[in-house]
Short mmCIF file of C-alpha atoms in Angstrom, two decimals:
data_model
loop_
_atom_site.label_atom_id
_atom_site.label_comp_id
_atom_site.label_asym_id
_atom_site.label_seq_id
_atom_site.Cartn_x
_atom_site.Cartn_y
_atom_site.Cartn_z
CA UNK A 936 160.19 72.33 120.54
CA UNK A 937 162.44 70.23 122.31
CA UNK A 938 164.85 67.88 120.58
CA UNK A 939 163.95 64.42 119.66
CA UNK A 940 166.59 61.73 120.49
CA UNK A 941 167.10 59.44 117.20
CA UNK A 942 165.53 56.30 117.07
CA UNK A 943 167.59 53.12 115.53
CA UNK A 944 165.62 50.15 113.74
CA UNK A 945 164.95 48.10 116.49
CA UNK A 946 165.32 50.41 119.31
CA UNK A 947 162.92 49.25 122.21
CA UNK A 948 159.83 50.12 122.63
CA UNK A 949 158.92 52.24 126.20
CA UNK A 950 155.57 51.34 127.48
CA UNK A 951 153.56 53.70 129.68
CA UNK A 952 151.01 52.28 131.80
CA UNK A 953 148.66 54.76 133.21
CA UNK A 954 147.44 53.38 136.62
CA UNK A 955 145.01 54.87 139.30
CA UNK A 956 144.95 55.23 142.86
CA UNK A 957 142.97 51.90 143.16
CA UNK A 958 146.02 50.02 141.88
CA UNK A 959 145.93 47.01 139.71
CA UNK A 960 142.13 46.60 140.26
CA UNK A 961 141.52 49.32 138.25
CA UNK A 962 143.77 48.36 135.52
CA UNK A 963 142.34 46.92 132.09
CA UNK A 964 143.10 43.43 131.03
CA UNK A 965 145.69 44.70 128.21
CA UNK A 966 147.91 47.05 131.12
CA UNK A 967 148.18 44.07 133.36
CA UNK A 968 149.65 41.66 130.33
CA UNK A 969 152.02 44.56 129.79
CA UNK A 970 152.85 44.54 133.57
CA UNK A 971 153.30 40.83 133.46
CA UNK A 972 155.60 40.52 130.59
CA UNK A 973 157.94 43.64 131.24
CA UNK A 974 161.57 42.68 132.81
CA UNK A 975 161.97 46.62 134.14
CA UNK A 976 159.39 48.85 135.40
CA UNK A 977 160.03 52.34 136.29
CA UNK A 978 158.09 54.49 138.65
CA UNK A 979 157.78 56.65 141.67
CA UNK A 980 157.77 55.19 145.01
CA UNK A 981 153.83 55.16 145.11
CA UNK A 982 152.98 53.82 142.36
CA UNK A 983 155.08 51.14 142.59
CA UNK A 984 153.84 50.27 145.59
CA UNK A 985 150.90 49.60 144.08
CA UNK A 986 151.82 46.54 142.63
CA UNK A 987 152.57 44.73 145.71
CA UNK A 988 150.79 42.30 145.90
CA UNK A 989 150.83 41.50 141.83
CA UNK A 990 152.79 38.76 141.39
CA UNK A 991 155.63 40.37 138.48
CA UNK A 992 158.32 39.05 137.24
CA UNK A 993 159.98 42.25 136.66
CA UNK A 994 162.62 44.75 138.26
CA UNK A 995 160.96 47.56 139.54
CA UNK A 996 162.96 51.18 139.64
CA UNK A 997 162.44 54.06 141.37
CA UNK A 998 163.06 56.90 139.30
CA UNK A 999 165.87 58.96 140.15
CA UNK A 1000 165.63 62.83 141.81
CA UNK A 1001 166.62 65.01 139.41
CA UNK A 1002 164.44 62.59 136.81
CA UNK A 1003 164.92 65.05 133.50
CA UNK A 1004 168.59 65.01 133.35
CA UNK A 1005 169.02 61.10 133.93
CA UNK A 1006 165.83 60.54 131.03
CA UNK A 1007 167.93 60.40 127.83
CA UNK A 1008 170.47 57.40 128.67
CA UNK A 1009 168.30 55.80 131.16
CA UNK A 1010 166.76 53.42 129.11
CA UNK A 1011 169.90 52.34 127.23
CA UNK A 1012 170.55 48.79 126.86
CA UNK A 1013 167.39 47.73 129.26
CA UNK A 1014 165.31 46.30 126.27
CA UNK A 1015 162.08 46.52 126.43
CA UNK A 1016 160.99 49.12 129.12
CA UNK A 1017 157.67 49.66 131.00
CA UNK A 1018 157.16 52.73 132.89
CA UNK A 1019 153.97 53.69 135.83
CA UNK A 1020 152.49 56.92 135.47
CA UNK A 1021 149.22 58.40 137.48
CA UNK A 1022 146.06 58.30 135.39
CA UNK A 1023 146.55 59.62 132.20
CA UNK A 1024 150.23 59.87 131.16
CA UNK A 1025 149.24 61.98 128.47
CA UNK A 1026 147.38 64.63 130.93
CA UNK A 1027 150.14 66.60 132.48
CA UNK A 1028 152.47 63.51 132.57
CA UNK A 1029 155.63 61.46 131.84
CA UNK A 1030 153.95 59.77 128.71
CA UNK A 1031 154.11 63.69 127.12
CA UNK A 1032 158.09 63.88 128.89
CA UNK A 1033 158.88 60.46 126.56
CA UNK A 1034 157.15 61.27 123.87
CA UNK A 1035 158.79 64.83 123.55
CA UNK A 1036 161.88 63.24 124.20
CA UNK A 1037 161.91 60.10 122.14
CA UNK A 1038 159.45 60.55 119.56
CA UNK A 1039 156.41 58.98 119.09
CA UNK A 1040 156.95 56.03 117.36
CA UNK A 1041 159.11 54.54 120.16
CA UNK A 1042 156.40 55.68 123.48
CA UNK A 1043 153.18 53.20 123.62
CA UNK A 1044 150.68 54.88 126.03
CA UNK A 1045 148.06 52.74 127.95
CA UNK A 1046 146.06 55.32 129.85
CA UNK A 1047 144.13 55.57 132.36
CA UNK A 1048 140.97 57.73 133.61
CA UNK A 1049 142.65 60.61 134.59
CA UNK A 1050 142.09 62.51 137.57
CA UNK A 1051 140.09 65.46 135.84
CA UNK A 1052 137.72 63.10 134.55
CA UNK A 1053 137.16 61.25 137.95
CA UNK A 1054 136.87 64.98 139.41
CA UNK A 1055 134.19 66.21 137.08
CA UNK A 1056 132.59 62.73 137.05
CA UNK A 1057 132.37 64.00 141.02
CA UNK A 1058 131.41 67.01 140.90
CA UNK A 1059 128.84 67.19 137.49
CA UNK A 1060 130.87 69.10 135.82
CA UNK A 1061 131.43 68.54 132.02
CA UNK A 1062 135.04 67.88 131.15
CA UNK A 1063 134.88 70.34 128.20
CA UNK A 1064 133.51 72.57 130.19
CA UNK A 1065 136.81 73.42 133.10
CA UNK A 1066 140.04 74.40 132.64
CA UNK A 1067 143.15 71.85 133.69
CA UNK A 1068 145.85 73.75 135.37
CA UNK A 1069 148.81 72.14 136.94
CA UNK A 1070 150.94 73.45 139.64
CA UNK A 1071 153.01 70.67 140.04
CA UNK A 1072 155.85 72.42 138.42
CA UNK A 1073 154.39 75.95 138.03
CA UNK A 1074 153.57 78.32 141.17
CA UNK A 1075 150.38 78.92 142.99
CA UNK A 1076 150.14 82.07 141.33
CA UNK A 1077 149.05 80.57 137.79
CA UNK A 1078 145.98 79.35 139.00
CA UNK A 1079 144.26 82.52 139.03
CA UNK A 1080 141.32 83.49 137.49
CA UNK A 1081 138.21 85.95 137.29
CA UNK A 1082 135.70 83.39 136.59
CA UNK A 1083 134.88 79.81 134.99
CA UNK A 1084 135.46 76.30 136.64
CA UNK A 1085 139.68 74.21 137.03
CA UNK A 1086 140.30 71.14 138.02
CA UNK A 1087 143.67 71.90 139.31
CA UNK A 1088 146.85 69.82 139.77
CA UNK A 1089 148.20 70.04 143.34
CA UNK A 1090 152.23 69.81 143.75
CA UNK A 1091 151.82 68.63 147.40
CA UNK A 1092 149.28 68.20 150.64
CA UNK A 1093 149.91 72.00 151.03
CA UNK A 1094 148.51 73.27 147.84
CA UNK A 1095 144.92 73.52 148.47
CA UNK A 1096 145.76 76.16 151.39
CA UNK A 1097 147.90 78.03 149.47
CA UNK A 1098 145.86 78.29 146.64
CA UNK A 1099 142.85 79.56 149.17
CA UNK A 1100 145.06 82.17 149.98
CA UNK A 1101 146.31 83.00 146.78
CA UNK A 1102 142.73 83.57 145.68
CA UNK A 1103 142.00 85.81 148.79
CA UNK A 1104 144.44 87.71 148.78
CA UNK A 1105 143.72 88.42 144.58
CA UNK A 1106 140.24 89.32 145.42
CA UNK A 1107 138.79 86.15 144.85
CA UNK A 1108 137.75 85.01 148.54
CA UNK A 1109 134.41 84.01 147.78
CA UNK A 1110 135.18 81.30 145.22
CA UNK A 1111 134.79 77.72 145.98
CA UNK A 1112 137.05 74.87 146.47
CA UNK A 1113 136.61 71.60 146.11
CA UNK A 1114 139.41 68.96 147.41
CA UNK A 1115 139.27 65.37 146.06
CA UNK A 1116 142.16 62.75 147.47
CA UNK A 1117 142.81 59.32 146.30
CA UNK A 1118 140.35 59.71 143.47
CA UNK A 1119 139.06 56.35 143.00
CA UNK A 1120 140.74 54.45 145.95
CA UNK A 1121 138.91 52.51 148.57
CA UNK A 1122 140.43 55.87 150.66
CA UNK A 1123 138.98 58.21 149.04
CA UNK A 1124 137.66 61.72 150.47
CA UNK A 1125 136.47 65.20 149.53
CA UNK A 1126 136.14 68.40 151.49
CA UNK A 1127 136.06 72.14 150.46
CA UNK A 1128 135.38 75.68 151.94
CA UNK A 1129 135.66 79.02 149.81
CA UNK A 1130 138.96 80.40 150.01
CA UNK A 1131 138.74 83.33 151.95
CA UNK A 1132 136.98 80.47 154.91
CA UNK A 1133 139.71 77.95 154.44
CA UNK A 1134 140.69 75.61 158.04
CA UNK A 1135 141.47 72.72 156.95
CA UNK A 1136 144.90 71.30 157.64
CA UNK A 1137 147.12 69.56 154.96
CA UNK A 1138 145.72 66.58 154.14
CA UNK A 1139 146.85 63.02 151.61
CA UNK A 1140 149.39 64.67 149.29
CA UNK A 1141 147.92 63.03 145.98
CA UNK A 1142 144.91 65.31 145.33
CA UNK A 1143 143.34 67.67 143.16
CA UNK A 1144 141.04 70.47 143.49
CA UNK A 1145 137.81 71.77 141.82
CA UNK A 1146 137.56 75.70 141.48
CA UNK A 1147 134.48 77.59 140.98
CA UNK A 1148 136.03 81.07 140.51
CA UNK A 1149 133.64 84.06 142.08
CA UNK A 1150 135.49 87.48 142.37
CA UNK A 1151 134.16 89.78 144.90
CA UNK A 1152 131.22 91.77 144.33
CA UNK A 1153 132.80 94.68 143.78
CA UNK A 1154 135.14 93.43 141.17
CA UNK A 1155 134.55 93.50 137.63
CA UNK A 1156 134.87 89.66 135.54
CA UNK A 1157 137.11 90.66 133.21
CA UNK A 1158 136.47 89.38 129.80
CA UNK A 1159 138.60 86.70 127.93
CA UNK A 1160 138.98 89.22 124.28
CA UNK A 1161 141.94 91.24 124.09
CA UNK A 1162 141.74 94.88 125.45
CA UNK A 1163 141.52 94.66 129.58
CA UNK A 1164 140.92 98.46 130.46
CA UNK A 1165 143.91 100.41 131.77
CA UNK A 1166 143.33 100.10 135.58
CA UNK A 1167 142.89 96.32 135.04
CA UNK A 1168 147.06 96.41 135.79
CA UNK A 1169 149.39 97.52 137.60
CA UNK A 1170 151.26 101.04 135.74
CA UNK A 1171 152.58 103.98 135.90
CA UNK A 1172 151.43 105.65 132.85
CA UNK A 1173 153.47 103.52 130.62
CA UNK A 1174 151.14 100.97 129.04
CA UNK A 1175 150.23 100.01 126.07
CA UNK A 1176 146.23 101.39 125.64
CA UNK A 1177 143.57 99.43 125.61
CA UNK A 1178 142.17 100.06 121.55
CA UNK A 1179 145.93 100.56 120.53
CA UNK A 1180 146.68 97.04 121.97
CA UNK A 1181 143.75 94.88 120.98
CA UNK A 1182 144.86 96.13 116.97
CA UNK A 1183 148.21 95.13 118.24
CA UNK A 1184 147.31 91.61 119.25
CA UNK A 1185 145.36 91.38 115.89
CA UNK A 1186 148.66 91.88 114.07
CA UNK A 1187 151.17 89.44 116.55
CA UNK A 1188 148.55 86.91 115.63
CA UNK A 1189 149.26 85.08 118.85
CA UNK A 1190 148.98 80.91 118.26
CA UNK A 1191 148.69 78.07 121.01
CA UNK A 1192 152.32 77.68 122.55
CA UNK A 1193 153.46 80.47 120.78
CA UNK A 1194 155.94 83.22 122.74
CA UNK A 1195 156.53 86.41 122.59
CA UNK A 1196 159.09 88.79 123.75
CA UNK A 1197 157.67 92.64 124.78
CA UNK A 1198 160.48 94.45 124.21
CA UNK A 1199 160.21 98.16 126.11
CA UNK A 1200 157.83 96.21 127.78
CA UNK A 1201 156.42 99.04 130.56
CA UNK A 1202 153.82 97.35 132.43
CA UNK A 1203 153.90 94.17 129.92
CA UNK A 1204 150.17 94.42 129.26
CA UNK A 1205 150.95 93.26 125.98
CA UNK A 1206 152.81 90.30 127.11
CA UNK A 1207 149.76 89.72 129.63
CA UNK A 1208 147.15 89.90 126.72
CA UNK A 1209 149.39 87.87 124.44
CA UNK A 1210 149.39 85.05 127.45
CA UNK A 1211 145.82 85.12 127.94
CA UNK A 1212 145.34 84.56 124.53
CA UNK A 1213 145.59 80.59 124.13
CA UNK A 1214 146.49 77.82 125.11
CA UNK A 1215 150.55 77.54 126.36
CA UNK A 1216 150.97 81.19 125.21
CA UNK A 1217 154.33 82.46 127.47
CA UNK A 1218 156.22 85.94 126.69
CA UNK A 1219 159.52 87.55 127.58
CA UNK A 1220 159.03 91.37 128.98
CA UNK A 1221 162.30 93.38 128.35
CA UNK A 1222 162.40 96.57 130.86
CA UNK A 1223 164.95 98.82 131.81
CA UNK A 1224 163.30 100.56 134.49
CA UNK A 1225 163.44 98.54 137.78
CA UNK A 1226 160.21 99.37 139.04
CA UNK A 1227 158.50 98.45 135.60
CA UNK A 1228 159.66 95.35 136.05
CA UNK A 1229 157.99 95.27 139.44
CA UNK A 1230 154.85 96.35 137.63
CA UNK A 1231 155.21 93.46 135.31
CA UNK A 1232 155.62 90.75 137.83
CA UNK A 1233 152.56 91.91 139.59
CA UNK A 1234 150.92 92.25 136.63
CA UNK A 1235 151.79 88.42 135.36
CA UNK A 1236 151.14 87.04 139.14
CA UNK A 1237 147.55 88.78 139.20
CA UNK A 1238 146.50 87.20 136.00
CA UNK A 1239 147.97 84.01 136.84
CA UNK A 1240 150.65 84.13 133.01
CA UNK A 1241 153.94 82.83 131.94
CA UNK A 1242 156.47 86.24 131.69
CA UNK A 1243 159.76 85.98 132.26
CA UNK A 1244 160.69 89.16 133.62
CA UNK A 1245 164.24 90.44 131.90
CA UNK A 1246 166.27 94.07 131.91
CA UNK A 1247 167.35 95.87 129.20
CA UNK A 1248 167.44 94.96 125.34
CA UNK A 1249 169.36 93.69 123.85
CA UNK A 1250 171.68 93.40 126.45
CA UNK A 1251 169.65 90.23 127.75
CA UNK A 1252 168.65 88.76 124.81
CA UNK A 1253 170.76 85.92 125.36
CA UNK A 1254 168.67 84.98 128.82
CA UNK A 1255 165.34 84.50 127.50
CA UNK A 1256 163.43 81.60 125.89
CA UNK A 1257 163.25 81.92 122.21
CA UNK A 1258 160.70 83.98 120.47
CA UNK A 1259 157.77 82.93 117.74
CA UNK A 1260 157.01 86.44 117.41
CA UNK A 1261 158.83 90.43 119.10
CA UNK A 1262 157.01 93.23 120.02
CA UNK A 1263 158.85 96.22 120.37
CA UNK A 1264 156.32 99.09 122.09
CA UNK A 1265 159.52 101.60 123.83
CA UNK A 1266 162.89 102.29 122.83
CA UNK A 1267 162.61 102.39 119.07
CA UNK A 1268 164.87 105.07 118.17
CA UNK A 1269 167.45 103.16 120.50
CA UNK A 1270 170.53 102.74 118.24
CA UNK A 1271 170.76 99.18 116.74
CA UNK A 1272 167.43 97.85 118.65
CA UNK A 1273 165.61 96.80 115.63
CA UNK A 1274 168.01 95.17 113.85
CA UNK A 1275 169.06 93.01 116.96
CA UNK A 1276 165.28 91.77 117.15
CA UNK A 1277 165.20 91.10 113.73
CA UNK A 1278 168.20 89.19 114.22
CA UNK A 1279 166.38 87.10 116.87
CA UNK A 1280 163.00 87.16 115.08
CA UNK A 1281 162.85 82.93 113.39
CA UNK A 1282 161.54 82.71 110.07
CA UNK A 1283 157.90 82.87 109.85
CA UNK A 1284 157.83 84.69 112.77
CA UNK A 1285 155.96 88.15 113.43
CA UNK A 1286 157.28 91.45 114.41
CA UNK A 1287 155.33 94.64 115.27
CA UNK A 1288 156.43 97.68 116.00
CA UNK A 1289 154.49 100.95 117.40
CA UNK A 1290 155.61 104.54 117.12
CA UNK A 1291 154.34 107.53 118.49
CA UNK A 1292 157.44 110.71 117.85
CA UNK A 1293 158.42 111.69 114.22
CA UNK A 1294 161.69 110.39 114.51
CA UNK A 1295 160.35 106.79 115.45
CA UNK A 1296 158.14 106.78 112.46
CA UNK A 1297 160.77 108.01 110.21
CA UNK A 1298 162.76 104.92 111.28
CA UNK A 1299 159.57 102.46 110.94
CA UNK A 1300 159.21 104.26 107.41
CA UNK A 1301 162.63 102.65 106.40
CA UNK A 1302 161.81 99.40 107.89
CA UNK A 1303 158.86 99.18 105.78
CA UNK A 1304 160.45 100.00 102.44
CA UNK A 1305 163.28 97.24 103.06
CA UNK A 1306 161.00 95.04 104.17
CA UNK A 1307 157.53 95.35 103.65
CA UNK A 1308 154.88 94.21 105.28
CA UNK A 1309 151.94 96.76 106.59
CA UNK A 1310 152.21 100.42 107.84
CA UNK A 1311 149.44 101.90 109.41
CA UNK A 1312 148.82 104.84 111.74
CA UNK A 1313 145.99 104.50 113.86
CA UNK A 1314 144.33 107.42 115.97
CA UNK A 1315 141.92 107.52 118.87
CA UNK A 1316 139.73 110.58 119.57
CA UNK A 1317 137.43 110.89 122.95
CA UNK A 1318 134.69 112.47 123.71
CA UNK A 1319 135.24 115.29 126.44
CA UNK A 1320 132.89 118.44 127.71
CA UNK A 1321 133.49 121.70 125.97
CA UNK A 1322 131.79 124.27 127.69
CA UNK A 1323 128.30 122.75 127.89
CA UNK A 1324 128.52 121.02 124.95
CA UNK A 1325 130.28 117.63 123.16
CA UNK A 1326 133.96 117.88 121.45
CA UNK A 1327 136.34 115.33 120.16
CA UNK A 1328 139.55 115.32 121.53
CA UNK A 1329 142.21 113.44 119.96
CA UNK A 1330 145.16 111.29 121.63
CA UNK A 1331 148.46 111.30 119.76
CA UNK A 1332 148.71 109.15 116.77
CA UNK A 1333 150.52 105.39 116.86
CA UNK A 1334 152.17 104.35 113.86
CA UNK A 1335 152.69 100.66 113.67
CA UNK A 1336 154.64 98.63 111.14
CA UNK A 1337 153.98 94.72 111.71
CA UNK A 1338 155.21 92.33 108.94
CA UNK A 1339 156.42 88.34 108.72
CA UNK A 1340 159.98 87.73 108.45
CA UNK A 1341 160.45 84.95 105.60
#
């Protein structure tokens, strides 16, 4: 969570005004008295616009390029400040920036219909019913996935194509896109194609796109529960398996926003899972082995997930994002490993640990008698021929210690 600048006794109030692509038509009776009273209103260069032909009394800005660096002192001594953001604020936009930034108790929102709900409204869809993904800051790559409905966030006129091919190339030609620009102006327009048919040329640059995600015939919709099968990703032998890591998703306990770090990571089909998992979930994969690392970008492109893809631990600890919870799945025995996650590990957050040679258990059998938590030792047995009959053969054992650091 980011940090909140302080707020004096009568620091100024910022006032967000969420406005459409229909301009100051669209806007309610309460946003246009806040238009008409402000004395500074910020804004890109479009929305501003916008107001033309408004009679205001007020200074408009254009907000500066980078915007995030200039945010925390930009507001200083201006009063009263009003600021123009597209449809919602709150969806994807500078009201969540202020808020985050300021607190809420100094950012009043005034939003608008958003650009999902004008989309859906469109196309029938439900609103609770699709996914919002934005890729106005985020690559193409995110947008993936094996089945459902988005309304999707473009960055620029160039993002429906891209996403088309993105799609294609993942297997995912036949799915169908849906482009809406200037939702709710007198210019508005819609076309589509499924991806893998996709001519159309760059169009208006403020659009978004509706997804109906069909993977080919011949691929398999993989479910949303923990526990993708092994050739689901990417490996070379050195994953995590599939009933070894749902039980150790059960005991990260992944929560929304939460991140982990996969430390030994392999093919990070942990850190994948834990993504997947809910909403804003992100992970760190630590990997030593170049080509692993390769695995786990391809891996985190394919299912469209936040991993930050890092080298060995805990040499590059200090590089990643902190962590809410550490998974440590390869280098146990690795002198001085475990204590520098626990190190890193916050309070109240979650480690677990899996073990598979005597001497990594021996160590996990210390960890859990100075510090408690669960030790369990889980083992899988398959069925295989024997002759012309049925036998059980057994996989090697995991031992896993998982416990809350308080």
């Amino acid at each position: 969570m980011g940090t909140v600048i302080g707020m004096a006794q009568d620091a100024a109030v910022i006032t967000v005004i969420g406005i459409g692509a229909d301009g100051v038509d669209g806007l309610s009776t309460r946003s246009r008295r806040e238009l008409q009273r402000a004395s500074v209103i910020f804004g890109s260069l479009r929305q501003l616009e916008l107001l033309a032909e408004e009679s205001l009394a007020a200074e408009c800005r254009v907000w500066p390029s980078p915007l995030l660096p200039a945010l925390p002192t930009m507001f200083d001594g201006l009063g009263d400040v009003h600021v123009l953001a597209s449809g919602d604020p709150m969806l994807h936009g500078i009201g969540t920036t202020l808020t985050r930034l300021f607190g809420a108790r100094r950012v009043r929102v005034y939003p608008h219909v958003s650009s999902v709900s004008l989309a859906c409204a469109r196309m029938g869809w439900p609103v609770n019913g699709v996914e919002i993904i934005s890729l106005v800051n985020s690559p193409v790559d995110s947008a993936r996935r094996y089945s459902g409905r988005a309304v999707v966030l473009s960055r620029n006129a160039n993002t429906p194509g891209a996403l088309a091919q993105t799609l294609s190339d993942a297997g995912l030609g036949a799915s169908r896109l849906t482009v809406w620009e200037q939702l709710g102006a007198a210019a508005e327009r819609s076309f589509g194609a499924v991806a893998h048919d996709w001519r159309h040329l760059p169009g208006d640059a403020l659009n978004v796109i509706a997804v109906e995600y069909i993977p080919a015939d011949e691929r398999v919709i993989l479910p949303l529960v923990t526990g993708l099968p092994e050739d689901a990703f990417e490996h070379d032998g050195q994953i995590t398996k599939r009933e070894i890591r749902t039980i150790t998703l059960a005991s990260l306990a992944p929560r929304p926003g939460q991140r982990l770090w996969d430390v030994g990571a392999g093919s990070g089909s942990v850190a994948v899972e834990w993504s997947r998992s809910g909403t804003g979930c992100s992970a760190s994969a630590f990997e030593v082995e170049p080509s692993r690392r390769a695995s786990i970008s391809a891996n985190a492109r394919k299912f469209g997930v936040d991993i930050e893809v890092l080298g060995a631990a805990p040499d590059d600890f200090g590089q990643a994002t902190a962590p809410d919870a550490i998974f440590v799945g390869g280098g146990v025995t690795q002198p001085g490993l475990l204590e520098a996650c626990w190190a890193q590990l916050p309070s109240g957050g979650r480690m677990v640990v899996n073990a598979v040679t005597a001497e990594s258990e021996a160590l996990l059998l210390q960890w859990y008698s100075r510090h408690r938590g669960d030790l369990r030792r889980y083992r899988v047995e398959d069925a295989a021929p024997l002759g012309g009959f049925t036998s059980w053969r057994s996989r090697l054992p995991v031992v896993q210690w998982s416990t809350e650091k308080s």
